[in-house]
Short mmCIF file of C-alpha atoms in Angstrom, two decimals:
data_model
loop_
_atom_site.label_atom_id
_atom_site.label_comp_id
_atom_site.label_asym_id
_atom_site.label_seq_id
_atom_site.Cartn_x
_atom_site.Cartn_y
_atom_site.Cartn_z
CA UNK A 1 -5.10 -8.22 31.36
CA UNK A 2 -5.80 -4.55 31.18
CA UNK A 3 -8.64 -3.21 29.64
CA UNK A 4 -6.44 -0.07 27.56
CA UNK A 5 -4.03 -2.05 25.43
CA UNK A 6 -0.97 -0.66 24.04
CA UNK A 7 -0.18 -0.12 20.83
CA UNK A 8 3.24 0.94 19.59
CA UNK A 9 3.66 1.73 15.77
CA UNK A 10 7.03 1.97 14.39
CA UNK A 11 7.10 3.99 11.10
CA UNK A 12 8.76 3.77 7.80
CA UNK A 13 8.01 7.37 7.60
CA UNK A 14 5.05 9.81 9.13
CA UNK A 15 2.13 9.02 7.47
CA UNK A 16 0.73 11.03 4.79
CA UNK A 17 -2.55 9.76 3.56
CA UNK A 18 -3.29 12.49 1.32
CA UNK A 19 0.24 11.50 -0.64
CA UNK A 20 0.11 7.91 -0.80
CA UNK A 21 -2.03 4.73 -0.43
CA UNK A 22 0.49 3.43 2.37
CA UNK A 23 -0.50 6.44 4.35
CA UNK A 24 -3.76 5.94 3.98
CA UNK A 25 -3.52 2.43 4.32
CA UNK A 26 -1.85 3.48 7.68
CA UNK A 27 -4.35 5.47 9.33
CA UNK A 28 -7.13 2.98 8.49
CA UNK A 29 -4.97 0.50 10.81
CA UNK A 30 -4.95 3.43 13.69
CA UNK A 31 -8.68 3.74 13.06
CA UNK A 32 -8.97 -0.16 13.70
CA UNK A 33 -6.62 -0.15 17.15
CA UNK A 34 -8.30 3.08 18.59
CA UNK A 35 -12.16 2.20 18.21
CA UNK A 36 -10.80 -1.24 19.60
CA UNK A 37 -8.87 0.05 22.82
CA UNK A 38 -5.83 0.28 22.08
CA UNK A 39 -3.65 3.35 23.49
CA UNK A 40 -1.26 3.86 20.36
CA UNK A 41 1.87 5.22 20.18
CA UNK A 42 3.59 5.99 16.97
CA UNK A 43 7.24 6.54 16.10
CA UNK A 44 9.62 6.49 13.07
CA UNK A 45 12.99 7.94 12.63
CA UNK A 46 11.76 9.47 9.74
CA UNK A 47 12.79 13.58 9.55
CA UNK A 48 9.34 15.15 9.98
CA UNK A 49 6.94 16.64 6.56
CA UNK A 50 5.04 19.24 5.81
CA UNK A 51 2.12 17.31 4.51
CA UNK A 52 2.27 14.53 7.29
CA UNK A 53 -0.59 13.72 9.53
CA UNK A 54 -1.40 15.41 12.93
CA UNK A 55 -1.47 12.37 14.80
CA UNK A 56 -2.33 13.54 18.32
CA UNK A 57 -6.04 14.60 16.51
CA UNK A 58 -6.41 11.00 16.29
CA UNK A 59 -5.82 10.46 20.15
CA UNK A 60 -1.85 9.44 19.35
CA UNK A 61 1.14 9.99 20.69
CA UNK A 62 3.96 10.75 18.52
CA UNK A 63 7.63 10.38 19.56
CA UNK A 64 11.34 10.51 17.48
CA UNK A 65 13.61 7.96 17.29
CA UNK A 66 17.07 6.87 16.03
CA UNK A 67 18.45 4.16 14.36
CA UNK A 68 20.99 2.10 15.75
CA UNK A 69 20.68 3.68 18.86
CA UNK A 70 20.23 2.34 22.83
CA UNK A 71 17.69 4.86 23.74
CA UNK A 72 14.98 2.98 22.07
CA UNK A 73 15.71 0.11 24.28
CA UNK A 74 15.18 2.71 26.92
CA UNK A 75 11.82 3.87 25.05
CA UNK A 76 9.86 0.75 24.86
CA UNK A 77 11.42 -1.05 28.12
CA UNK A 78 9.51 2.30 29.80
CA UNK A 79 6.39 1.89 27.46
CA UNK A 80 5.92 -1.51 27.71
CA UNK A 81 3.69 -2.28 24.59
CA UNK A 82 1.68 -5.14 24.55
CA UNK A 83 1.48 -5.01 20.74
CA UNK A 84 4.53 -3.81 18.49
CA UNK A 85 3.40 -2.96 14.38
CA UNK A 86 6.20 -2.86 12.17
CA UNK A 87 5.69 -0.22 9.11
CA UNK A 88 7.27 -2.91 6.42
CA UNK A 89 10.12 -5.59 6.88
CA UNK A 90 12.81 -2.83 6.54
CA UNK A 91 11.58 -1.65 10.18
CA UNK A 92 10.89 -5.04 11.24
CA UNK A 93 14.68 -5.78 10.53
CA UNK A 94 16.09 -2.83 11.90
CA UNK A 95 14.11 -2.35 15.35
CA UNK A 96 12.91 -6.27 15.80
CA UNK A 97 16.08 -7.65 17.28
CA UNK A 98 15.80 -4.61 20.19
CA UNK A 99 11.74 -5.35 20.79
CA UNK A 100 12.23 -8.84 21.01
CA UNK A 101 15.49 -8.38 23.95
CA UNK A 102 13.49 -5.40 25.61
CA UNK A 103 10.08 -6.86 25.32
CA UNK A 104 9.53 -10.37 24.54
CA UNK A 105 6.39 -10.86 24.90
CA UNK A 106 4.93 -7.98 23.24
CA UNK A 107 2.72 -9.37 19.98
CA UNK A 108 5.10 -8.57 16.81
CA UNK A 109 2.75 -7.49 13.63
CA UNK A 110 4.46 -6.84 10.36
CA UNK A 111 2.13 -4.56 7.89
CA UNK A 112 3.79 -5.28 4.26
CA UNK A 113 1.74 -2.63 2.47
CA UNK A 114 2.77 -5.01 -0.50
CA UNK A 115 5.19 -7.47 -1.26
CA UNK A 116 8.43 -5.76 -1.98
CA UNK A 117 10.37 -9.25 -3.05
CA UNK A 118 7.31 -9.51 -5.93
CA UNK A 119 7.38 -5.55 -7.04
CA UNK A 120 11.42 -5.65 -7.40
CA UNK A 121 11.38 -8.97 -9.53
CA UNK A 122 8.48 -7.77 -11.73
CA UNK A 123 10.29 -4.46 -12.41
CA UNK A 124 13.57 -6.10 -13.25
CA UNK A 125 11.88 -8.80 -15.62
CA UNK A 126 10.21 -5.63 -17.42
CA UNK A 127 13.54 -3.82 -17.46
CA UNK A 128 14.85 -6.91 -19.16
CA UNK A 129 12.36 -6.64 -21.87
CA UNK A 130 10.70 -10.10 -20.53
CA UNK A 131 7.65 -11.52 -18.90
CA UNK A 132 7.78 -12.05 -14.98
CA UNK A 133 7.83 -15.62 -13.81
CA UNK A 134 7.16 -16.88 -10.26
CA UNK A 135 10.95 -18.64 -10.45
CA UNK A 136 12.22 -14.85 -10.56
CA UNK A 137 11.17 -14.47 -6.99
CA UNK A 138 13.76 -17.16 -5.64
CA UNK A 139 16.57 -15.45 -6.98
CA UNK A 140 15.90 -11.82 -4.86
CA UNK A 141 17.58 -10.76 -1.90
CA UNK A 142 14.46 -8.52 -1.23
CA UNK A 143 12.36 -12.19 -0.83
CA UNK A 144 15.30 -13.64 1.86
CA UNK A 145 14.96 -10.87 3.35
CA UNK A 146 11.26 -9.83 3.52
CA UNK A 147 10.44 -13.80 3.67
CA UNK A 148 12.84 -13.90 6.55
CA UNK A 149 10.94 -10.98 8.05
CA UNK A 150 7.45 -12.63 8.03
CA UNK A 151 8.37 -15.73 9.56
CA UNK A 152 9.90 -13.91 12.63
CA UNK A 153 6.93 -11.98 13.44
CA UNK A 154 3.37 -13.78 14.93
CA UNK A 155 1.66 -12.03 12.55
CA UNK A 156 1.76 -10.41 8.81
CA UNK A 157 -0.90 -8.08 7.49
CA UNK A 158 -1.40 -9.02 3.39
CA UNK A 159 -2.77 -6.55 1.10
CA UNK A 160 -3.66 -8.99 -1.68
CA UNK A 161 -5.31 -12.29 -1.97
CA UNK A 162 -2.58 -12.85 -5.12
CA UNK A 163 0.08 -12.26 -2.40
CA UNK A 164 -1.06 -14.70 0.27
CA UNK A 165 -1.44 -17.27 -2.57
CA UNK A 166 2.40 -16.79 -2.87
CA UNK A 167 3.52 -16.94 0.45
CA UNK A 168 1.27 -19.75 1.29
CA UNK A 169 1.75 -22.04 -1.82
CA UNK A 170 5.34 -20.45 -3.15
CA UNK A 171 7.34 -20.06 -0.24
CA UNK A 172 4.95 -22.83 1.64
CA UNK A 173 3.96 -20.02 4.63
CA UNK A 174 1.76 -21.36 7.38
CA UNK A 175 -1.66 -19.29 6.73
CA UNK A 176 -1.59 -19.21 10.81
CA UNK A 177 0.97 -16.53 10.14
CA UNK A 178 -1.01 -14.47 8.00
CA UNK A 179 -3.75 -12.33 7.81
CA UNK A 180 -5.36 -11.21 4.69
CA UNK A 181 -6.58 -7.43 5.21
CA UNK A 182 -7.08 -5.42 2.08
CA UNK A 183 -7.49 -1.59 1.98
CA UNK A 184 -11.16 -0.84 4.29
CA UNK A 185 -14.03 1.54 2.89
CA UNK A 186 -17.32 2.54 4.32
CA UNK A 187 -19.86 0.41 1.78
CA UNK A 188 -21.72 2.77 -0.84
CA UNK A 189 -25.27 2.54 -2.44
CA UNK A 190 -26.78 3.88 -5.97
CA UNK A 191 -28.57 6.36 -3.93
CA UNK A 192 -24.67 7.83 -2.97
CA UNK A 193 -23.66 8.05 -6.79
CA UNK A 194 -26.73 10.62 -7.05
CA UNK A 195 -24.97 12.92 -4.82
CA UNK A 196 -21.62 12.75 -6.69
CA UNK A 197 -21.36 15.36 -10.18
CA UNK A 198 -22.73 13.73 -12.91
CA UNK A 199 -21.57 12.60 -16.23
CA UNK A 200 -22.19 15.90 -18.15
CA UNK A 201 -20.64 18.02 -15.05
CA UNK A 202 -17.15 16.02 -15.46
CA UNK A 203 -14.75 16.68 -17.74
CA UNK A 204 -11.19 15.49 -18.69
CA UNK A 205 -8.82 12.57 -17.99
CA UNK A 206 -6.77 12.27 -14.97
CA UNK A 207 -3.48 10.35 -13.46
CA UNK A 208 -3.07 10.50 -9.75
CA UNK A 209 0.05 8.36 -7.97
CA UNK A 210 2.62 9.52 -5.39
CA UNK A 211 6.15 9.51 -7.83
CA UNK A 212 8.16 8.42 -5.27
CA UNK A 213 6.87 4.61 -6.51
CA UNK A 214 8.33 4.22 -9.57
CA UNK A 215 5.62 1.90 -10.83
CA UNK A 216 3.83 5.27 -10.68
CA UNK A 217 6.50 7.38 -12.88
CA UNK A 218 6.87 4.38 -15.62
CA UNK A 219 2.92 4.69 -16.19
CA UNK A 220 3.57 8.29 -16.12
CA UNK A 221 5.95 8.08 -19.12
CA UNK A 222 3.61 5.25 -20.59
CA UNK A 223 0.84 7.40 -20.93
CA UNK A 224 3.04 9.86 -22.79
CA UNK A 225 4.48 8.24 -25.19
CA UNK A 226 2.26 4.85 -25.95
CA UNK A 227 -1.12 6.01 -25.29
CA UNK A 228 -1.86 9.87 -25.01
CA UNK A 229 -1.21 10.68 -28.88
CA UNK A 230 -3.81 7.70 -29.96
CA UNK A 231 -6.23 9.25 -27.51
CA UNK A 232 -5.25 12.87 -28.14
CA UNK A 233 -5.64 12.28 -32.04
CA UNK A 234 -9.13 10.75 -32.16
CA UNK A 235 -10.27 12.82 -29.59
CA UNK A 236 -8.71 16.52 -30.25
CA UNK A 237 -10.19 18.10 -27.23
CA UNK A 238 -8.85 15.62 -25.07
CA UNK A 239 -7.29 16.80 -21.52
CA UNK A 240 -4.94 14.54 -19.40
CA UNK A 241 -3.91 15.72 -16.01
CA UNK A 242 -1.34 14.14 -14.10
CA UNK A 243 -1.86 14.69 -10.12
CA UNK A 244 1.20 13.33 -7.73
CA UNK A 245 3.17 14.08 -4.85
CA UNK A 246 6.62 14.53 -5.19
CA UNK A 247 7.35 14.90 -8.73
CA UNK A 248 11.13 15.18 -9.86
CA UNK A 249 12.16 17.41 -12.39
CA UNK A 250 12.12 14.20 -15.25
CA UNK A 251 8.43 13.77 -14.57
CA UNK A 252 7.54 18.21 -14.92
CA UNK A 253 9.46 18.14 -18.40
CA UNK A 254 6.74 16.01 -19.69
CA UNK A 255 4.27 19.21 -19.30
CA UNK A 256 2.88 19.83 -22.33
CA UNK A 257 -0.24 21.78 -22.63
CA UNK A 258 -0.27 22.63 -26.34
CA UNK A 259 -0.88 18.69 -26.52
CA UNK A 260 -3.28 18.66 -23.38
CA UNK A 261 -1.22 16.88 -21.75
CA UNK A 262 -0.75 18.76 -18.18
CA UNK A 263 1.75 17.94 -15.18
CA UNK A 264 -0.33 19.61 -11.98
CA UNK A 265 2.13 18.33 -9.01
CA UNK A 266 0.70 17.48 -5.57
CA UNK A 267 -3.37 17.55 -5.30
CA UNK A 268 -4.69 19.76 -2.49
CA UNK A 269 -7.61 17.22 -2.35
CA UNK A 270 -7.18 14.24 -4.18
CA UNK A 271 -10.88 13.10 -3.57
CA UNK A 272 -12.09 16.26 -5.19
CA UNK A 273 -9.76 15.86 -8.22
CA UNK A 274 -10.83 12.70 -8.92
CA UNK A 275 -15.10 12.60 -8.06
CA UNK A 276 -14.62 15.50 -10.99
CA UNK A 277 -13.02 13.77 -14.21
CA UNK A 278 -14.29 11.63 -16.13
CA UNK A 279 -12.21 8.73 -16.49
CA UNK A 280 -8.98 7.97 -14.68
CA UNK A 281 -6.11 6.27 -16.55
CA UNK A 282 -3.59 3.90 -14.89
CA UNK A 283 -1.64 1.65 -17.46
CA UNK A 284 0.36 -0.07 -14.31
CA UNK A 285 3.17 -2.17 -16.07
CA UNK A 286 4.92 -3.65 -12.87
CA UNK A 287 4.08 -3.11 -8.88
CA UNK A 288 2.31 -5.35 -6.36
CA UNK A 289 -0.29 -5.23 -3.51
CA UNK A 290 -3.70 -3.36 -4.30
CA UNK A 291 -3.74 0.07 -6.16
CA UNK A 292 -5.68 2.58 -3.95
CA UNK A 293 -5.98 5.53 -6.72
CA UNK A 294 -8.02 2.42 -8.29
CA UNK A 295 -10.33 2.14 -4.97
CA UNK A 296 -10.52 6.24 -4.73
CA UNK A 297 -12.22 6.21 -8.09
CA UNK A 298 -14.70 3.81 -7.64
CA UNK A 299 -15.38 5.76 -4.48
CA UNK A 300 -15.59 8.90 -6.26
CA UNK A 301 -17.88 7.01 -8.68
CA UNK A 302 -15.30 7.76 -11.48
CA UNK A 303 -14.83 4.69 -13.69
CA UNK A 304 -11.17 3.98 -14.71
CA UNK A 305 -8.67 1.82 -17.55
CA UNK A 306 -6.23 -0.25 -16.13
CA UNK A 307 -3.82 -3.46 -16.61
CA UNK A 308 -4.05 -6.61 -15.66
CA UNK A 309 -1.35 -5.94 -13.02
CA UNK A 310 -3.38 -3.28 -12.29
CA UNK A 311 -6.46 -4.43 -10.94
CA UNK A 312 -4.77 -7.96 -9.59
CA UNK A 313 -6.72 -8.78 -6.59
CA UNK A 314 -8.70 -6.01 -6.53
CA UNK A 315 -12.26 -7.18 -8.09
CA UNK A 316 -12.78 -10.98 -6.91
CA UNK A 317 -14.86 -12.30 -10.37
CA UNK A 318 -16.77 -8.81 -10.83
CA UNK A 319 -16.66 -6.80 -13.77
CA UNK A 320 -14.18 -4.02 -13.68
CA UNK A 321 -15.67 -0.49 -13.33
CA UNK A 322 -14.45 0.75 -16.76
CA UNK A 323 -11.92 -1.34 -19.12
CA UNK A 324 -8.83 -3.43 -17.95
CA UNK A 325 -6.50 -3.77 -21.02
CA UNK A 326 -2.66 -4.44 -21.66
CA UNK A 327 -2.60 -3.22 -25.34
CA UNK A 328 -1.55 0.40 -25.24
CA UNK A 329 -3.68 0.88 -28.83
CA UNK A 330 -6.62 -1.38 -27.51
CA UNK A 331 -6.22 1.15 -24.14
CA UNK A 332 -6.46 4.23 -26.18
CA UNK A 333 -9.50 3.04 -27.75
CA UNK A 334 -11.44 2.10 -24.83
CA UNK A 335 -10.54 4.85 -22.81
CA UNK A 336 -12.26 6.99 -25.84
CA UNK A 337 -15.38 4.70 -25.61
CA UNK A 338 -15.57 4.84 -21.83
CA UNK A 339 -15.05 9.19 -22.01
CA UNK A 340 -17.84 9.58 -24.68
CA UNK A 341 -20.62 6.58 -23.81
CA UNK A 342 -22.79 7.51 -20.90
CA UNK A 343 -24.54 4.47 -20.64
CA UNK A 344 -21.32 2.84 -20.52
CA UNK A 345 -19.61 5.40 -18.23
CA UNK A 346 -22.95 4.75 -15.92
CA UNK A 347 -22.49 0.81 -15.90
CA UNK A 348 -18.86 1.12 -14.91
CA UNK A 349 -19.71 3.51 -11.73
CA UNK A 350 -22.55 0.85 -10.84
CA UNK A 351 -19.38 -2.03 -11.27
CA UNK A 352 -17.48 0.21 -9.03
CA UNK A 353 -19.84 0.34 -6.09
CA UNK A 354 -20.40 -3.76 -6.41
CA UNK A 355 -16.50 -4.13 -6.21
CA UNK A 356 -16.30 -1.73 -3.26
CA UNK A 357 -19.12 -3.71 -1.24
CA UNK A 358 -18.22 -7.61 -1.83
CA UNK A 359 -14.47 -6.40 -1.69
CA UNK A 360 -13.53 -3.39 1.20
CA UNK A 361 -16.21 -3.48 4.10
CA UNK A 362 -14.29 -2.36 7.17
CA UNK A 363 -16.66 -4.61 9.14
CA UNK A 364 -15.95 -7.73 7.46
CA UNK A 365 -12.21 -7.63 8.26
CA UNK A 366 -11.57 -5.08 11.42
CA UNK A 367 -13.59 -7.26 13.88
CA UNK A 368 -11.69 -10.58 13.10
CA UNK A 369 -8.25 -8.69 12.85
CA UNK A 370 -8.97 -7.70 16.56
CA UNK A 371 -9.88 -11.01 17.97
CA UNK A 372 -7.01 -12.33 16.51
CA UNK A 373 -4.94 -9.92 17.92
CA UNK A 374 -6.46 -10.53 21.37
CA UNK A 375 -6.05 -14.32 20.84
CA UNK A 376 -2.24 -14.00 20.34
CA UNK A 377 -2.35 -11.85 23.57
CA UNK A 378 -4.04 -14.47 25.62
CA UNK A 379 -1.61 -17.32 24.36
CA UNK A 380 1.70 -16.05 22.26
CA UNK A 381 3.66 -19.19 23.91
CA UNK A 382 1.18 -21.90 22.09
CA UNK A 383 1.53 -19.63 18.69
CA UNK A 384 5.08 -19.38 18.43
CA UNK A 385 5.96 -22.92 19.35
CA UNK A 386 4.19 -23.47 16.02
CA UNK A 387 6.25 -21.47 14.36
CA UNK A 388 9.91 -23.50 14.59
CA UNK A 389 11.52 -21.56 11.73
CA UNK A 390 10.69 -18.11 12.84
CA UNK A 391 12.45 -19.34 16.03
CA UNK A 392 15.30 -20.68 14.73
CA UNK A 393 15.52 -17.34 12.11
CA UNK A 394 15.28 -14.60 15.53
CA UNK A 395 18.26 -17.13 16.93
CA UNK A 396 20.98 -16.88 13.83
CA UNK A 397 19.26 -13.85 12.61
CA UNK A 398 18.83 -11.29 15.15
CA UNK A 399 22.27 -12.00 16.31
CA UNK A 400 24.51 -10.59 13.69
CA UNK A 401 21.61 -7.95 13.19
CA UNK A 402 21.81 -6.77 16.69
CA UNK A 403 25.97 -6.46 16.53
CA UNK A 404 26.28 -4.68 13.42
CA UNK A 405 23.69 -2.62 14.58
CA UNK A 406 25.82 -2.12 18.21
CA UNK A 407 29.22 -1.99 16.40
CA UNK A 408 27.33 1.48 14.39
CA UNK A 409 26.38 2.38 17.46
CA UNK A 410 29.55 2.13 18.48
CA UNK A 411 31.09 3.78 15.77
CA UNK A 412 29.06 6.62 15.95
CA UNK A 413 30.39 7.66 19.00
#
C-alpha cells in the first residue's frame, strides 16, 4: 500500500468554521487526515462563499462538482481515492451509489455532524406543544433515511455519546460500525485562564449561533420574550448581544437597544467576542449532537447557562461551567447570580477547563480514528461481510437511487 493515502471529501457545502460548528467540526477532520498522510481532496456542489475557507492553505485541493451528473464518475474513477468522507447522509445518498460503481473498494466514512432523524423529531414534538419520546424517532422519514445511510457505509463518525446510545441500543446498530468522535480541542491549564481578560475586564451577555439552524433562531426568540425582561428588570444595566451568521430579516426586527437587547449579525472573530463577555446564554429547546458555541466558551474561559438539551453529552458527570436550567424564570435568575458572583463566575471557568480535558483531547481520539481507518484499508472484505444489511440496503437501495438520479441526468439534457 502506498505510503500518501488519498483522501476525498465530499461537501454539504464549503466549510466555514468561523460560521458554524459543522465547519469547524470539518476542518478538525482535515487536520486529523493531513498530519496522518493523507493527500485530501475536497469537493461539494455547493455555489462558492465569501466567508468559506481557503482550503489549498491547508495543503487541499479543491474541485466543483454537479449533482446528478456523469462527470463525477469521471472525477473519482481518475482520482482513485482510497478513502471517500461523506459531509452528512444527504451526500452519502446522493454521490454513494456512483463511489461504490466507480470505486468499490475505496473506505466509505459518513460524518453525521449530528443526528438529523433525532433533531427533526425533537423539533416537531416541541412544535406540538409535547415532550419528545424515543418512539417519535420510528415514525421519521429523516431516521429511514439517515439509518439507511449508516448501515451502507463501513464507517459513521458520532458526535455524541447520547447518539451512539441510540443507534446502538434503539435501532440495534453494530458498534463495529461506529465511531464515537466528539468535537477535538488542544487541553488547557489554570495557568491559560490567567492569560484570558479577567472578570472585572468583561462585560455584558452574549448569544452566538449560525441562524441558518433553527434550534439557534427559536433560542433566539426564547431569550426575547421568556427570559431577557426577568434579567433586564433585576438587572437594569444589563446588555445582551446576539452574534450569528446569516440572520434573516425576522431575527434583525428583534433589535432593540433601548431594552439592551442588541442584534450584531455575523462576528468578525467569534473567539474574541466571546473570551470578552461575561456570561454566554443558550436556552437550547430542541437540536442534537454537541453544541460547539458551548465548547468555545469554556475555551474562552467564559462560563455559560444552558438546557438540559443543551449540554447533553457534553460534560460526562462533571459539573457544568456555569448553570444548566430548563425554567426560563429559574434561568433568568441564575444567569444574574453567575454575571454578578465572582467567586462563582471563577468556579465555573475552572468547571470549564475540567470538562474540556476529560472530554475533547485531540490525542485521545485522532490516533485511534486513524488506525481504524488503516485497519478497514488493510481488510474492507472481512468488515463488510459483517455487515449483511448494509449489503443487502446498497443492493435494493442504490438501485432506484442511481436511476432516478440517471433519468435527471437524462432529463437535463
Amino acid at each position: 500500500m502506498n505510503q500518501l493515502k488519498k483522501l476525498l471529501i465530499i461537501g454539504f457545502v464549503w466549510p466555514e468554521p468561523n460560521s458554524s460548528a459543522a465547519g469547524g467540526r470539518m476542518m478538525q477532520l482535515i487536520s486529523i487526515f493531513k498530519e496522518n498522510g493523507f493527500e485530501i481532496t475536497f469537493v461539494s456542489a455547493a455555489l462558492d462563499s465569501d466567508f468559506m475557507v481557503d482550503l489549498s492553505e491547508f495543503g487541499v485541493t479543491k474541485k466543483s462538482i454537479e449533482l446528478n451528473s456523469a462527470s463525477f464518475d469521471d472525477f473519482i474513477i481518475e482520482l482513485n481515492p482510497d478513502v471517500v468522507l461523506f459531509d452528512r447522509f444527504m451526500i452519502e445518498e446522493q454521490f454513494g451509489w456512483r463511489v461504490t460503481e466507480n470505486c468499490p473498494n475505496a473506505i466509505r466514512i459518513l460524518d453525521t455532524e449530528d443526528l438529523h432523524c433525532l433533531r427533526t423529531a425533537r423539533q416537531k414534538a416541541f412544535k406540538e406543544n409535547r415532550n419528545f419520546e424515543i418512539a417519535d424517532l420510528f415514525s421519521e422519514e429523516v431516521a429511514k433515511r439517515e439509518i439507511a445511510s449508516i448501515l451502507r457505509c463501513d464507517l459513521s463518525l458520532i458526535i455524541s455519546e447520547f447518539e451512539m446510545n441510540i443507534l446502538q441500543d434503539v435501532f440495534r446498530i453494530n458498534k463495529d460500525l461506529l465511531f464515537y468522535l466528539p468535537f477535538l480541542v488542544d487541553k488547557m491549564s489554570e495557568n491559560d485562564l490567567s492569560k484570558l481578560p479577567l472578570f472585572e475586564d468583561r462585560k455584558n451577555f452574549v448569544f452566538i449561533g449560525n441562524f441558518l439552524h433553527e434550534p439557534n433562531w427559536n433560542t433566539v426568540q426564547y431569550l426575547k420574550e421568556a427570559i431577557w425582561p426577568s434579567i433586564k428588570k433585576d438587572l437594569p444595566e444589563a446588555v445582551l448581544e446576539v452574534y450569528g451568521a446569516y440572520p434573516s430579516q425576522k431575527v434583525l426586527q428583534l433589535h432593540q437597544p433601548k431594552k439592551g437587547f442588541f442584534i450584531m449579525g455575523r462576528a468578525v472573530d467569534a473567539n474574541e467576542v466571546v473570551k470578552n463577555a461575561r456570561v454566554v446564554l443558550a436556552p437550547i429547546r430542541f437540536g442534537a449532537g454537541l453544541k460547539g458555541k458551548l465548547l468555545e466558551a469554556m475555551q474562552c474561559g467564559t462560563p455559560s447557562l444552558t438546557t438540559s438539551i443543551g449540554s447533553e453529552a457534553m460534560h460526562a458527570n462533571l459539573s457544568w461551567n456555569g448553570f444548566i436550567e430548563d425554567d426560563a424564570s429559574e434561568f433568568a435568575k441564575k444567569a444574574i447570580e453567575l454575571y454578578q458572583d465572582e467567586n462563582l463566575w471563577k468556579q465555573a471557568q475552572k468547571n470549564g477547563i475540567a470538562i474540556i480535558n476529560e472530554c475533547y483531547q485531540k490525542d485521545k481520539y485522532s490516533d485511534e480514528l486513524v488506525s481504524f481507518v488503516n485497519s478497514l484499508l488493510m481488510d474492507s472484505k472481512s468488515h463488510r461481510l459483517h455487515n449483511f444489511m448494509g449489503n443487502l440496503l446498497q443492493h435494493h437501495a442504490y438501485k432506484s437511487t442511481m436511476y432516478m438520479s440517471k433519468w435527471i441526468e437524462a432529463k437535463n439534457k
